[in-house]
Amino acid sequence: MFTLSQFCACSFTLVLASWAFARSRRLPLPPGPQSSVWFGNEKELPWNQPWKEYASWSKTFGMSMISFSLSCPLVYLYAFGRDILIVNEASVTTDLLENKAVLYARRPTWSMVALTGRQENIAFMDYNNRQRKARALLQGALNPKAQKQWGPLLEEETTNLILQIVQSPESFKQHIRRYLGTFITRFTYGTTKVEDSVLTLGDEISMHTQQALRPGRWVADTVPLVLYLPDWFPGMSFKRWARHAKTKFREYTGRPFQRARDSVLDGAETQGMVPDTLRDIIAGTSKYKEEELVSAASSIYTAAVETTYAVLMNFLLLIMAHKDVQTKAYQEITS
């Protein structure tokens, strides 16, 4: 009979052989830096000004894509359980990601995304009908024509932000985060008042998402086989963290959605992306389904708050560094 150690050794050998066989059957990959068996190119990945190193690699390892009839330096890397293809030419990148978006719109799979409940988020869903419908919902709610509906709300919250910065400029970072979180929550669910606890939970959700996607942090992304190990097995603490993050995510996205749904059923005239779309769905006049609306609504906070916060912070730094531009802007506002 097999002992436990023999069974584990046989299982590991079988998994390794299956992985090697699967990789051997793939089409040839573009050249790249020499990689190791266990860590791939993790040690070669540049963290300081990586674009310079990528440009250098393209000259050293680059190859031409004959199918595009032009020179396109391609470099292949394997790191943290991921295949990475560097395309070092803007025109070809545009051709691949815009002109041929249907062919190359697939998303990579992340084990921690599913464990933390983000698999229905637009950014992490595979390119399928639900993802396309959810994207269309967001585009319809955010396009210039729809601005007439949420423009006054944005102006109201922007005015509040300016007043808060004037009153306590030393806390401008906190004011900006609250401004963004309040606007996004009101825009999405139509709530008239946003509690501090809701904004705190939203920031916690954003932090969880960033941590779940951090390259190389989770062994589950590099070796998905560990997902099938029992929770009591050594090294499985990431499963407990993921369950906590998933619970918080469902709390943040589920409760406001249900409140918006209840308000619509009660006949309230709440205005927002979720209640407006729910009215049409419940009435049977919408081309969308409720699960598609859930995906769209649950994707907004993390996508909008973090990126917009970075843009606003960069704007403040630049406008303070360029007094001449600041003066011109003030003259335009007051004229």
CSV table of C-alpha atoms in Angstrom, one decimal, residues 99-241:
chain,number,residue,atom,x,y,z
A,99,ASN,CA,-9.2,47.2,-33.9
A,100,LYS,CA,-9.2,43.5,-33.0
A,101,ALA,CA,-10.6,43.8,-29.5
A,102,VAL,CA,-13.0,41.0,-29.9
A,103,LEU,CA,-10.2,38.5,-30.5
A,104,TYR,CA,-8.0,39.8,-27.6
A,105,ALA,CA,-10.6,40.8,-25.0
A,106,ARG,CA,-10.2,37.7,-22.8
A,107,ARG,CA,-9.2,38.3,-19.2
A,108,PRO,CA,-6.7,36.3,-17.3
A,109,THR,CA,-8.0,34.2,-14.5
A,110,TRP,CA,-7.0,35.1,-10.9
A,111,SER,CA,-7.6,32.5,-8.2
A,112,MET,CA,-7.9,35.2,-5.5
A,113,VAL,CA,-10.4,37.1,-7.5
A,114,ALA,CA,-12.9,34.2,-7.3
A,115,LEU,CA,-12.1,33.6,-3.6
A,116,THR,CA,-12.8,37.2,-2.7
A,117,GLY,CA,-16.1,37.3,-4.7
A,118,ARG,CA,-14.8,39.6,-7.5
A,119,GLN,CA,-15.5,37.2,-10.4
A,120,GLU,CA,-18.6,39.1,-11.4
A,121,ASN,CA,-16.8,42.4,-11.4
A,122,ILE,CA,-16.6,43.8,-15.0
A,123,ALA,CA,-12.8,44.2,-14.8
A,124,PHE,CA,-12.3,40.5,-13.9
A,125,MET,CA,-15.1,38.8,-15.9
A,126,ASP,CA,-14.3,37.0,-19.0
A,127,TYR,CA,-15.5,38.5,-22.3
A,128,ASN,CA,-19.0,37.1,-22.4
A,129,ASN,CA,-22.5,38.4,-22.9
A,130,ARG,CA,-23.0,39.4,-19.2
A,131,GLN,CA,-19.8,41.4,-19.3
A,132,ARG,CA,-20.7,43.1,-22.5
A,133,LYS,CA,-24.2,44.0,-21.2
A,134,ALA,CA,-22.7,45.3,-17.9
A,135,ARG,CA,-20.2,47.5,-19.8
A,136,ALA,CA,-23.0,48.8,-21.9
A,137,LEU,CA,-25.0,49.8,-18.8
A,138,LEU,CA,-22.0,51.8,-17.5
A,139,GLN,CA,-21.4,53.5,-20.8
A,140,GLY,CA,-25.0,54.4,-21.0
A,141,ALA,CA,-25.1,55.9,-17.5
A,142,LEU,CA,-21.8,57.8,-17.9
A,143,ASN,CA,-22.0,59.1,-21.5
A,144,PRO,CA,-22.3,62.9,-22.2
A,145,LYS,CA,-26.0,62.7,-22.8
A,146,ALA,CA,-26.6,61.2,-19.4
A,147,GLN,CA,-24.6,64.0,-17.8
A,148,LYS,CA,-27.8,66.1,-17.7
A,149,GLN,CA,-29.2,63.7,-15.1
A,150,TRP,CA,-26.1,63.4,-12.8
A,151,GLY,CA,-24.5,66.8,-13.6
A,152,PRO,CA,-26.4,68.6,-10.8
A,153,LEU,CA,-25.4,66.0,-8.3
A,154,LEU,CA,-21.7,66.3,-9.3
A,155,GLU,CA,-21.9,70.1,-9.0
A,156,GLU,CA,-23.5,69.8,-5.5
A,157,GLU,CA,-20.8,67.4,-4.2
A,158,THR,CA,-18.0,69.5,-5.8
A,159,THR,CA,-19.3,72.6,-4.0
A,160,ASN,CA,-19.3,70.7,-0.7
A,161,LEU,CA,-15.7,69.6,-1.4
A,162,ILE,CA,-14.5,73.2,-2.0
A,163,LEU,CA,-16.2,74.4,1.2
A,164,GLN,CA,-14.6,71.5,3.2
A,165,ILE,CA,-11.1,72.3,1.8
A,166,VAL,CA,-11.5,76.0,2.6
A,167,GLN,CA,-12.5,75.1,6.2
A,168,SER,CA,-9.8,72.5,6.8
A,169,PRO,CA,-7.2,72.5,4.0
A,170,GLU,CA,-4.8,70.3,6.0
A,171,SER,CA,-7.3,67.4,5.6
A,172,PHE,CA,-7.7,67.8,1.8
A,173,LYS,CA,-6.9,64.2,1.1
A,174,GLN,CA,-9.6,62.9,3.3
A,175,HIS,CA,-12.0,65.5,1.8
A,176,ILE,CA,-11.3,64.3,-1.7
A,177,ARG,CA,-11.8,60.7,-0.8
A,178,ARG,CA,-15.1,61.5,0.9
A,179,TYR,CA,-16.2,63.6,-2.1
A,180,LEU,CA,-15.5,60.8,-4.6
A,181,GLY,CA,-17.0,58.1,-2.4
A,182,THR,CA,-20.2,60.1,-1.7
A,183,PHE,CA,-20.7,61.0,-5.3
A,184,ILE,CA,-20.2,57.5,-6.6
A,185,THR,CA,-22.5,56.0,-4.0
A,186,ARG,CA,-25.2,58.5,-4.7
A,187,PHE,CA,-24.8,58.3,-8.5
A,188,THR,CA,-25.0,54.5,-8.3
A,189,TYR,CA,-27.7,53.8,-5.8
A,190,GLY,CA,-29.6,57.1,-5.6
A,191,THR,CA,-29.1,57.5,-1.8
A,192,THR,CA,-29.6,61.0,-0.5
A,193,LYS,CA,-27.2,60.6,2.4
A,194,VAL,CA,-24.1,58.5,2.6
A,195,GLU,CA,-22.9,57.4,6.1
A,196,ASP,CA,-19.2,57.5,7.0
A,197,SER,CA,-19.4,53.7,7.7
A,198,VAL,CA,-20.4,53.1,4.1
A,199,LEU,CA,-17.4,55.1,2.8
A,200,THR,CA,-15.0,53.4,5.3
A,201,LEU,CA,-16.3,50.0,4.1
A,202,GLY,CA,-15.8,51.1,0.4
A,203,ASP,CA,-12.2,52.1,1.1
A,204,GLU,CA,-11.7,48.7,2.8
A,205,ILE,CA,-13.1,46.9,-0.3
A,206,SER,CA,-10.7,48.9,-2.5
A,207,MET,CA,-7.8,47.9,-0.3
A,208,HIS,CA,-8.8,44.2,-0.4
A,209,THR,CA,-9.0,44.3,-4.2
A,210,GLN,CA,-5.5,45.8,-4.5
A,211,GLN,CA,-4.1,43.2,-2.1
A,212,ALA,CA,-5.9,40.3,-3.9
A,213,LEU,CA,-4.3,41.4,-7.2
A,214,ARG,CA,-0.8,42.0,-6.0
A,215,PRO,CA,1.6,39.9,-8.1
A,216,GLY,CA,3.5,37.2,-6.3
A,217,ARG,CA,1.7,37.7,-3.0
A,218,TRP,CA,-0.5,34.6,-3.1
A,219,VAL,CA,0.7,31.1,-3.8
A,220,ALA,CA,-2.8,30.3,-5.1
A,221,ASP,CA,-2.2,32.4,-8.2
A,222,THR,CA,1.0,30.7,-9.0
A,223,VAL,CA,0.0,27.2,-7.9
A,224,PRO,CA,-3.8,26.9,-8.2
A,225,LEU,CA,-3.6,23.3,-7.0
A,226,VAL,CA,-3.4,24.6,-3.4
A,227,LEU,CA,-7.0,25.7,-3.7
A,228,TYR,CA,-8.0,22.1,-3.3
A,229,LEU,CA,-6.1,21.6,0.0
A,230,PRO,CA,-8.2,21.6,3.2
A,231,ASP,CA,-8.3,24.8,5.2
A,232,TRP,CA,-6.5,23.2,8.2
A,233,PHE,CA,-3.5,22.5,5.9
A,234,PRO,CA,-0.4,24.6,6.7
A,235,GLY,CA,-0.2,27.7,4.6
A,236,MET,CA,-3.9,28.0,3.9
A,237,SER,CA,-4.4,31.2,5.9
A,238,PHE,CA,-5.1,33.0,2.6
A,239,LYS,CA,-8.4,31.2,2.4
A,240,ARG,CA,-9.6,32.8,5.7
A,241,TRP,CA,-8.5,36.2,4.6
